[in-house]
Short mmCIF file of C-alpha atoms in Angstrom, two decimals:
data_model
loop_
_atom_site.label_atom_id
_atom_site.label_comp_id
_atom_site.label_asym_id
_atom_site.label_seq_id
_atom_site.Cartn_x
_atom_site.Cartn_y
_atom_site.Cartn_z
CA MET A 1 81.64 118.08 102.00
CA ALA A 2 84.56 117.12 99.77
CA ILE A 3 85.67 113.50 99.93
CA ILE A 4 89.42 112.89 99.86
CA SER A 5 90.22 109.90 97.69
CA LEU A 6 92.71 107.30 98.80
CA SER A 7 94.79 107.90 95.70
CA VAL A 8 95.09 111.63 96.47
CA LEU A 9 96.12 110.95 100.05
CA SER A 10 98.57 108.35 98.88
CA SER A 11 100.14 110.73 96.38
CA ALA A 12 100.42 113.41 99.06
CA ALA A 13 102.03 110.96 101.44
CA LEU A 14 104.47 109.84 98.79
CA MET A 15 105.43 113.42 98.03
CA LEU A 16 106.11 113.98 101.71
CA ALA A 17 108.08 110.79 101.96
CA ASP A 18 110.38 112.01 99.22
CA LEU A 19 111.13 115.25 101.00
CA SER A 20 114.17 115.61 103.19
CA HIS A 21 113.28 116.10 106.86
CA ALA A 22 115.58 119.08 106.89
CA SER A 23 113.62 120.89 104.15
CA ALA A 24 111.91 124.14 105.06
CA VAL A 25 108.20 123.99 105.91
CA ASN A 26 107.35 126.29 103.01
CA SER A 27 108.93 123.87 100.55
CA LYS A 28 106.86 121.02 101.97
CA VAL A 29 103.67 123.04 101.75
CA GLN A 30 104.36 123.96 98.11
CA SER A 31 104.90 120.30 97.23
CA LEU A 32 101.67 119.35 99.00
CA ALA A 33 99.58 122.15 97.48
CA PRO A 34 98.65 120.50 94.11
CA ALA A 35 97.28 117.38 95.80
CA ILE A 36 95.28 119.35 98.33
CA ASN A 37 94.01 121.90 95.78
CA SER A 38 92.70 119.06 93.61
CA ILE A 39 90.33 118.04 96.40
CA PHE A 40 88.46 121.33 96.48
CA SER A 41 86.25 122.98 93.86
CA GLY A 42 85.20 126.59 93.42
CA GLY A 43 88.65 128.10 93.71
CA ALA A 44 88.86 127.96 97.50
CA LYS A 45 91.85 129.93 98.69
CA LEU A 46 94.27 127.65 100.51
CA THR A 47 96.95 129.75 102.13
CA PRO A 48 100.30 128.30 103.28
CA GLN A 49 98.97 128.50 106.83
CA ILE A 50 95.90 126.42 105.97
CA LEU A 51 97.94 123.96 103.92
CA GLN A 52 100.20 123.48 106.94
CA THR A 53 97.24 122.02 108.85
CA PHE A 54 97.06 119.23 106.26
CA LEU A 55 100.78 118.61 106.49
CA GLU A 56 101.13 118.26 110.26
CA PRO A 57 99.05 115.09 110.77
CA ILE A 58 100.94 113.32 107.98
CA GLU A 59 104.28 114.34 109.51
CA VAL A 60 103.14 112.98 112.87
CA LEU A 61 102.14 109.67 111.30
CA GLN A 62 105.49 109.47 109.55
CA ALA A 63 107.27 110.04 112.86
CA ARG A 64 105.27 107.36 114.64
CA ASN A 65 106.16 104.86 111.95
CA SER A 66 109.86 105.73 111.99
CA TYR A 67 112.46 104.14 114.23
CA VAL A 68 114.41 105.90 116.93
CA TYR A 69 118.06 105.15 116.24
CA ARG A 70 121.46 105.87 117.75
CA ASP A 71 123.94 108.16 116.03
CA GLY A 72 127.10 108.09 118.16
CA THR A 73 126.17 109.76 121.43
CA THR A 74 122.68 110.86 120.39
CA LEU A 75 119.30 109.28 119.77
CA ARG A 76 117.58 110.48 116.62
CA LEU A 77 114.21 110.29 114.94
CA GLN A 78 114.01 111.17 111.25
CA GLY A 79 117.39 112.83 111.52
CA ASP A 80 116.52 115.09 114.45
CA ILE A 81 117.74 114.63 118.02
CA TRP A 82 115.14 112.70 120.02
CA THR A 83 114.94 113.20 123.77
CA ALA A 84 113.86 110.36 126.03
CA ASN A 85 111.92 111.68 129.01
CA GLY A 86 109.04 110.08 130.82
CA ALA A 87 107.96 107.69 133.51
CA ASN A 88 108.38 104.19 134.76
CA VAL A 89 104.91 102.65 134.50
CA TYR A 90 105.86 99.14 135.52
CA TRP A 91 102.32 97.74 135.82
CA LEU A 92 101.05 98.11 132.23
CA GLY A 93 101.21 94.37 131.48
CA LEU A 94 100.48 92.98 134.93
CA ASP A 95 99.68 94.80 138.17
CA GLU A 96 100.00 94.06 141.88
CA ASN A 97 98.19 97.04 143.37
CA VAL A 98 94.50 96.50 142.55
CA ILE A 99 92.11 93.72 143.54
CA PRO A 100 89.79 93.40 140.54
CA PRO A 101 86.02 92.70 140.67
CA ALA A 102 84.97 89.11 141.28
CA GLY A 103 85.29 87.00 138.16
CA GLU A 104 88.20 88.98 136.70
CA PRO A 105 91.62 87.26 136.45
CA PHE A 106 93.39 87.45 139.81
CA TYR A 107 96.23 85.50 141.41
CA ALA A 108 95.85 86.14 145.13
CA PRO A 109 99.21 84.75 146.36
CA LEU A 110 101.03 87.50 144.45
CA ASN A 111 98.11 89.96 144.23
CA ALA A 112 98.49 89.86 140.44
CA SER A 113 95.84 91.19 138.06
CA TYR A 114 95.60 92.79 134.63
CA PRO A 115 95.15 96.59 134.47
CA THR A 116 91.94 97.87 132.91
CA PRO A 117 92.15 99.53 129.47
CA GLY A 118 90.98 102.80 131.01
CA ARG A 119 93.86 102.88 133.49
CA THR A 120 96.33 102.47 130.66
CA THR A 121 94.73 105.14 128.51
CA GLU A 122 94.55 107.63 131.39
CA VAL A 123 98.26 107.26 132.12
CA MET A 124 99.07 107.81 128.44
CA ASN A 125 97.00 111.02 128.48
CA THR A 126 98.86 112.09 131.61
CA LEU A 127 102.26 111.52 130.03
CA VAL A 128 101.31 113.59 126.99
CA MET A 129 100.22 116.40 129.31
CA MET A 130 103.56 116.15 131.12
CA GLY A 131 105.53 116.50 127.88
CA ALA A 132 106.87 112.95 128.06
CA SER A 133 108.15 110.83 125.19
CA LEU A 134 109.15 107.51 126.81
CA ILE A 135 107.66 104.81 129.05
CA ARG A 136 109.85 102.27 130.80
CA SER A 137 107.70 99.29 131.83
CA GLN A 138 108.95 96.08 133.39
CA THR A 139 105.78 94.05 132.78
CA LEU A 140 105.82 94.73 129.04
CA GLY A 141 108.98 92.63 128.97
CA VAL A 142 109.13 90.63 132.22
CA SER A 143 106.18 88.28 132.72
CA VAL A 144 107.07 84.85 134.09
CA GLY A 145 106.25 82.54 136.97
CA ASN A 146 102.60 83.00 137.94
CA PRO A 147 99.34 81.87 136.29
CA LEU A 148 98.66 85.33 134.80
CA SER A 149 102.17 85.66 133.37
CA LEU A 150 103.06 85.33 129.71
CA MET A 151 105.14 82.28 130.69
CA PRO A 152 103.63 80.74 133.86
CA SER A 153 106.03 77.79 133.75
CA LEU A 154 109.02 76.86 131.64
CA GLY A 155 108.08 76.63 127.95
CA VAL A 156 104.34 77.04 128.67
CA TYR A 157 102.81 80.27 127.34
CA ASN A 158 99.66 82.07 128.38
CA ASP A 159 98.99 84.28 125.39
CA ALA A 160 96.00 85.87 127.17
CA ALA A 161 98.67 87.90 128.97
CA PHE A 162 99.34 89.69 125.70
CA GLU A 163 95.96 91.46 125.77
CA PRO A 164 96.91 94.25 128.25
CA MET A 165 100.39 94.41 126.74
CA ASP A 166 98.99 94.83 123.23
CA TRP A 167 96.66 97.58 124.43
CA ALA A 168 99.53 99.42 126.15
CA VAL A 169 101.72 99.30 123.04
CA PHE A 170 98.84 100.40 120.83
CA GLN A 171 97.86 103.26 123.12
CA ALA A 172 101.46 104.44 123.37
CA ARG A 173 101.55 104.55 119.55
CA GLN A 174 98.28 106.49 119.40
CA HIS A 175 99.59 109.03 121.91
CA GLY A 176 102.96 109.51 120.22
CA LEU A 177 104.90 107.83 123.04
CA ARG A 178 107.67 105.21 122.89
CA ILE A 179 108.27 102.19 125.12
CA LEU A 180 111.39 100.63 126.62
CA PRO A 181 110.84 97.31 128.45
CA PRO A 182 113.43 95.38 130.50
CA LEU A 183 113.49 91.65 129.68
CA THR A 184 114.12 90.19 133.15
CA ASP A 185 114.46 91.35 136.73
CA ASP A 186 117.21 91.00 139.31
CA TYR A 187 114.56 90.69 142.02
CA ASP A 188 112.04 87.99 142.90
CA TYR A 189 108.90 90.10 142.41
CA TYR A 190 105.35 89.20 141.37
CA HIS A 191 106.08 89.61 137.65
CA GLY A 192 109.07 87.23 137.81
CA GLY A 193 112.67 87.39 136.70
CA LYS A 194 115.96 85.53 136.71
CA PHE A 195 115.19 83.45 139.79
CA ASN A 196 112.27 81.78 138.02
CA PHE A 197 114.62 80.60 135.26
CA LEU A 198 117.06 79.31 137.87
CA ARG A 199 114.40 77.40 139.81
CA TRP A 200 112.97 75.88 136.63
CA ARG A 201 116.35 74.25 136.03
CA GLY A 202 116.80 72.92 139.55
CA PHE A 203 118.65 75.76 141.26
CA ASN A 204 116.45 76.31 144.29
CA ILE A 205 117.37 79.93 144.88
CA SER A 206 115.16 82.76 146.07
CA GLY A 207 115.81 86.43 145.62
CA SER A 208 115.44 86.81 149.38
CA ASP A 209 118.37 84.46 150.10
CA SER A 210 121.13 86.31 151.90
CA PRO A 211 123.79 85.91 150.86
CA LEU A 212 122.92 84.65 147.43
CA PRO A 213 124.67 81.40 146.53
CA THR A 214 127.27 81.35 143.78
CA ASP A 215 124.90 79.28 141.63
CA THR A 216 122.94 82.48 141.07
CA MET A 217 125.49 83.16 138.33
CA GLN A 218 124.13 80.15 136.42
CA PHE A 219 121.57 82.52 134.97
CA TYR A 220 124.38 84.14 132.98
CA THR A 221 126.60 81.12 132.35
CA ASN A 222 124.43 78.00 132.06
CA LYS A 223 123.81 77.39 128.36
CA THR A 224 120.47 75.67 128.99
CA ILE A 225 119.16 78.55 131.09
CA ILE A 226 120.43 81.10 128.60
CA GLN A 227 118.56 79.26 125.84
CA ASP A 228 115.40 79.16 127.99
CA PHE A 229 115.64 82.92 128.38
CA LYS A 230 116.30 83.45 124.68
CA ASP A 231 113.28 81.29 123.78
CA TYR A 232 111.14 83.50 126.02
CA ILE A 233 112.50 86.67 124.38
CA GLU A 234 111.77 85.27 120.93
CA HIS A 235 108.17 84.40 121.86
CA LEU A 236 107.70 87.91 123.22
CA MET A 237 109.26 89.83 120.34
CA THR A 238 107.70 87.80 117.52
CA HIS A 239 104.16 88.18 118.88
CA VAL A 240 101.85 89.97 116.43
CA ASN A 241 99.81 92.71 118.10
CA PRO A 242 96.30 92.41 116.59
CA LEU A 243 95.72 96.14 117.17
CA THR A 244 98.64 97.15 114.94
CA GLY A 245 99.34 94.10 112.77
CA LEU A 246 103.01 94.39 113.77
CA THR A 247 105.21 92.15 115.85
CA TYR A 248 106.84 93.76 118.85
CA ALA A 249 110.11 93.36 116.97
CA GLU A 250 108.72 95.40 114.07
CA ASP A 251 106.83 98.12 115.95
CA PRO A 252 108.78 101.41 116.18
CA THR A 253 106.73 102.23 119.30
CA ILE A 254 109.07 99.89 121.22
CA ILE A 255 112.44 101.59 120.71
CA GLY A 256 114.41 98.67 122.11
CA TYR A 257 114.82 96.30 125.02
CA GLU A 258 116.85 96.49 128.20
CA THR A 259 118.71 93.28 129.06
CA GLY A 260 117.20 93.44 132.55
CA ASN A 261 116.24 95.58 135.49
CA GLU A 262 119.06 96.42 137.93
CA LEU A 263 121.03 93.29 137.10
CA ASN A 264 123.80 92.16 139.44
CA GLY A 265 125.68 88.99 140.33
CA ILE A 266 125.48 87.60 143.84
CA LYS A 267 125.87 90.92 145.64
CA TRP A 268 123.76 94.02 145.23
CA ALA A 269 125.41 96.56 142.92
CA ASP A 270 128.41 94.31 142.19
CA GLN A 271 127.73 94.75 138.43
CA ASP A 272 128.86 91.17 137.89
CA VAL A 273 127.04 90.64 134.59
CA PRO A 274 129.29 88.89 132.06
CA ASN A 275 130.15 90.66 128.82
CA GLY A 276 129.47 87.48 126.86
CA TRP A 277 125.92 87.17 128.19
CA THR A 278 125.19 90.85 127.52
CA SER A 279 126.49 90.55 123.97
CA GLU A 280 124.48 87.37 123.32
CA ILE A 281 121.20 88.91 124.53
CA CYS A 282 121.79 92.15 122.61
CA GLN A 283 122.61 90.17 119.48
CA LEU A 284 119.31 88.29 119.78
CA ILE A 285 117.35 91.53 120.25
CA LYS A 286 118.94 92.97 117.12
CA LYS A 287 118.51 89.76 115.14
CA LEU A 288 114.78 89.66 115.89
CA GLY A 289 114.39 93.42 115.52
CA PRO A 290 117.19 94.88 113.39
CA ASN A 291 116.05 98.42 114.19
CA LYS A 292 115.87 97.88 117.95
CA LEU A 293 118.21 99.51 120.43
CA CYS A 294 119.84 97.44 123.17
CA ILE A 295 120.14 98.91 126.65
CA ASP A 296 122.54 97.51 129.22
CA GLY A 297 120.45 96.44 132.22
CA THR A 298 123.29 96.36 134.76
CA TYR A 299 122.57 98.35 137.92
CA GLY A 300 124.99 101.20 137.37
CA VAL A 301 127.35 101.95 134.54
CA ASN A 302 129.37 98.80 133.92
CA SER A 303 132.45 100.13 132.13
CA THR A 304 133.52 96.61 131.09
CA HIS A 305 130.43 96.58 128.84
CA PHE A 306 131.86 99.46 126.82
CA ALA A 307 133.62 96.63 124.99
CA VAL A 308 130.24 95.18 123.92
CA PRO A 309 129.51 96.88 120.59
CA GLU A 310 125.85 95.85 120.54
CA VAL A 311 125.01 98.02 123.58
CA ASP A 312 123.54 101.35 122.46
CA ILE A 313 122.51 102.88 125.77
CA PHE A 314 123.91 102.79 129.30
CA SER A 315 121.89 103.72 132.32
CA ASN A 316 121.89 104.26 136.07
CA HIS A 317 119.29 104.71 138.80
CA TYR A 318 119.46 107.44 141.42
CA TYR A 319 118.16 106.96 144.96
CA PRO A 320 118.78 109.65 146.09
CA LEU A 321 119.71 112.11 143.33
CA ASN A 322 123.47 112.57 143.05
CA ASN A 323 124.85 115.20 140.69
CA THR A 324 128.44 114.04 141.09
CA ILE A 325 127.70 110.47 140.02
CA LEU A 326 125.45 111.70 137.19
CA SER A 327 128.20 113.93 135.79
CA ALA A 328 130.78 111.14 136.05
CA ASP A 329 128.43 108.66 134.32
CA ILE A 330 127.75 111.05 131.45
CA ALA A 331 131.46 111.79 130.97
CA ALA A 332 132.35 108.08 130.90
CA ILE A 333 129.66 107.23 128.38
CA GLU A 334 130.55 110.16 126.16
CA LYS A 335 134.09 108.80 126.02
CA ALA A 336 132.66 105.40 125.09
CA ASN A 337 130.65 107.03 122.26
CA ARG A 338 127.29 105.76 123.52
CA VAL A 339 124.04 107.26 124.77
CA TYR A 340 123.12 107.78 128.42
CA LEU A 341 119.64 107.45 129.93
CA VAL A 342 118.69 108.04 133.56
CA GLY A 343 116.49 104.96 133.94
CA GLU A 344 115.03 105.73 137.38
CA ILE A 345 115.10 108.62 139.79
CA GLY A 346 113.78 108.94 143.32
CA TRP A 347 111.95 112.17 142.45
CA LYS A 348 110.35 112.42 145.89
CA ASP A 349 113.48 112.13 148.05
CA GLU A 350 113.48 115.08 150.43
CA GLY A 351 116.76 116.28 151.87
CA LYS A 352 118.60 113.05 151.02
CA GLY A 353 120.49 114.18 147.94
CA ASP A 354 120.75 116.92 145.36
CA SER A 355 117.73 118.92 144.28
CA LEU A 356 115.54 117.79 141.40
CA ALA A 357 116.07 121.08 139.57
CA SER A 358 119.88 120.91 139.80
CA PHE A 359 119.86 117.26 138.68
CA TYR A 360 117.77 118.17 135.63
CA ASN A 361 120.04 121.09 134.83
CA ILE A 362 122.94 118.68 134.29
CA ILE A 363 120.85 116.56 131.93
CA GLN A 364 119.63 119.61 130.05
CA LYS A 365 123.15 120.91 129.50
CA ARG A 366 124.16 117.58 127.98
CA GLU A 367 120.93 116.98 126.02
CA GLY A 368 121.80 115.98 122.50
CA VAL A 369 125.34 115.18 123.57
CA VAL A 370 125.20 111.87 125.44
CA ALA A 371 122.27 112.50 127.83
CA ALA A 372 119.06 111.37 126.13
CA GLY A 373 116.89 112.16 129.14
CA SER A 374 115.45 110.69 132.32
CA VAL A 375 112.57 108.52 133.48
CA PHE A 376 111.14 108.98 136.98
CA TRP A 377 109.89 106.22 139.25
CA SER A 378 106.89 105.76 139.09
CA LEU A 379 103.54 106.89 137.66
CA PHE A 380 100.05 105.81 138.77
CA GLY A 381 96.58 107.14 137.98
CA HIS A 382 93.02 106.48 139.02
CA ASP A 383 91.58 103.02 139.61
CA VAL A 384 89.59 103.39 136.39
CA PRO A 385 86.63 103.02 136.04
CA ASN A 386 86.60 104.31 139.65
CA CYS A 387 87.59 107.93 139.17
CA GLU A 388 87.19 108.72 142.85
CA LYS A 389 90.25 106.70 143.85
CA PHE A 390 93.92 106.86 142.91
CA VAL A 391 95.98 103.66 142.88
CA ASP A 392 98.70 103.61 145.52
CA HIS A 393 102.00 101.77 145.69
CA SER A 394 103.94 101.21 148.88
CA ASP A 395 107.49 102.25 147.96
CA GLY A 396 107.10 105.96 148.64
CA PHE A 397 107.81 107.12 145.08
CA THR A 398 104.31 107.02 143.60
CA LEU A 399 103.52 110.04 141.42
CA GLN A 400 99.81 110.74 141.08
CA TYR A 401 99.30 113.60 138.68
CA GLY A 402 96.25 115.67 139.56
CA ASN A 403 95.56 114.12 142.96
CA SER A 404 93.83 116.77 145.08
CA ASN A 405 95.52 115.26 148.13
CA ASN A 406 99.00 116.08 146.84
CA SER A 407 100.92 118.46 149.06
CA ALA A 408 102.18 121.76 147.67
CA SER A 409 105.71 120.32 147.80
CA VAL A 410 104.71 117.28 145.73
CA ASN A 411 102.91 119.38 143.11
CA SER A 412 105.93 121.68 142.96
CA LYS A 413 108.15 118.72 142.07
CA ILE A 414 105.65 117.45 139.49
CA SER A 415 105.69 120.91 137.96
CA ILE A 416 109.51 120.86 137.84
CA ILE A 417 109.37 117.51 136.01
CA ARG A 418 106.82 118.82 133.52
CA GLN A 419 108.73 122.04 132.84
CA HIS A 420 111.94 120.07 132.35
CA TYR A 421 110.34 117.63 129.89
CA PHE A 422 109.02 120.48 127.77
CA ALA A 423 112.30 122.39 128.05
CA MET A 424 114.07 119.36 126.57
CA GLN A 425 111.90 120.00 123.48
CA ASN A 426 112.74 123.72 123.51
CA ILE A 427 109.23 124.55 124.76
CA THR A 428 108.65 126.80 127.75
CA VAL A 429 105.68 126.12 130.03
CA ASP A 430 104.79 127.69 133.36
CA SER A 431 104.28 125.92 136.69
CA TYR A 432 100.55 125.34 136.12
CA LEU A 433 99.50 121.67 136.01
CA PRO A 434 96.63 121.27 133.50
CA ALA A 435 93.99 118.70 134.42
CA VAL A 436 93.80 115.28 132.78
CA PRO A 437 90.23 113.92 132.64
CA CYS A 438 89.69 110.47 134.13
CA PRO A 439 88.06 108.20 131.51
CA ASP A 440 85.21 106.82 133.66
CA ASN A 441 82.63 104.69 131.84
CA TYR A 442 85.48 104.00 129.46
CA ILE A 443 84.83 101.83 126.41
CA PRO A 444 87.96 100.93 124.43
CA GLY A 445 87.86 102.25 120.89
CA TYR A 446 90.24 102.78 118.03
CA GLU A 447 89.90 106.35 116.84
CA ALA A 448 88.50 107.67 120.14
CA GLN A 449 91.93 107.63 121.75
CA TYR A 450 93.87 108.98 118.81
CA THR A 451 95.94 112.09 119.47
CA TYR A 452 98.38 114.17 117.46
CA ALA A 453 100.23 115.34 120.58
#
C-alpha cells in the first residue's frame, strides 16, 4: 500500500486553498493531479472521476474550518449561500429528562444530569440523516444556578460542566453540523437564566412571579448585573475545548451566539429588551469571536433593534405555525438588510395553525434572500446506552426519529421536515425515512464518529 507523506498532503491542501471556490471541479482536479500522481508508482491510471474522490474530503475539511458569515440578507460559507435548517436540541450540555445510574452526577431538585456521549452522537447521526445543518441548544450557552451548571453560583465555575459541552461541539464538527447557542433564558428553568443573575444581586424575583416586578428590568439596566453576565460569557467563549484545541470563540462549528432565549421585559412578548443592552452583548460576542454572528434573542422581531448594527440575524418562534406573521417578518427583515431564522416551530400542532408544508414553502421561496432556514422544537433520541427506550419530554413537541410507536401522521410530518431540509440544498428525496442505528455499547472515540456527510 502506498503511504501518503505529510508534505504531499500539505502541498495538495495548499493548492486547494489557493483555488477560488467558484472554480470548476475539473480545474481543481487538474491542479490536484500532480500531487496525487506522485504518490503512486507503476503508471496507475487516475481518471478525473477517481481524482475527485481525493478532492472531496479535503473540500469538506476546508468547509468545516471556515466561518459562516453574513453577506447582507444571506448567510454564506466559502462564498456560497448557506442554509440553516435543523433542530433545537436543548439538552446537549445539561439534561432534565433522564435519571442517571447511581453514582453519576445528578441534582434531584431540578432533575439535572449530564447526557451520555452516546445520546449526543446518536442525535448528530439523526440530524445528518434528516439533511440538517444547524443545532440550536440552550444548554451549550445557558448553564447557571445549580451544582451541575457551568456557573453554580455567582463567579464560581464548575468546569466539569464543559465535558458534555465539549463533546457536543466536537461531534457537531465531526458530523458537519453547526451550533447556535442562546446565552441566557427568559424563563426560570433548570438550566438557569436571567433570574439567577437578578437573585445573585439581591433582587428576589422568580420567573413564576405574576406579574413580574419592574425590578426584572435590572437585568438589562443594572451595570453590575450586566458585568456579571458579561464575565460569564467571557468564561464560556474563551474556554479551550480539549477535543479540538480551539476556544468556543475560535471554533467555526459555533456560528454565533443568541443574546437569549425568548427575551422579554416584565410582560410576556412585550419585546422590552433595550437596544443598548443588545448592542453591548453583541459587541462582546464579536470582540471575543470576531467571526461570530450575533442573533437577537428577543421573542419576536423587535424592529427597534434594526438600529443595532451588530445584530446579524433576527428570529421568531411559531406556536402555532402562522404564514401571515412569517411573511411579514421576512419582509421587515429584508428591508432592514439582515438575515431571518425561524428559531422554533411547533411542528406537531394539529389543526391550530397553517400546515407545515405551506409554512416551509414560504421559507423555500425566500431561501437565499433573507430566510436562512428553520429549526424545529425539539429533537430527542434513545436513552443510550439503552436502545430499547426513547427519551420523552413533557411539552408535546418531542420529535423521536425512528420510534416504532410514532403514528403515521407524526412520521408524515417528520418526512416533510426531512424533504424540506434536503430541498433547501437542491436535493430531492422521497418520503422514506432511513433508519439511524442506536449506538448501544458506545465507547467514545475520535475517528470512529467521523463523517463526510
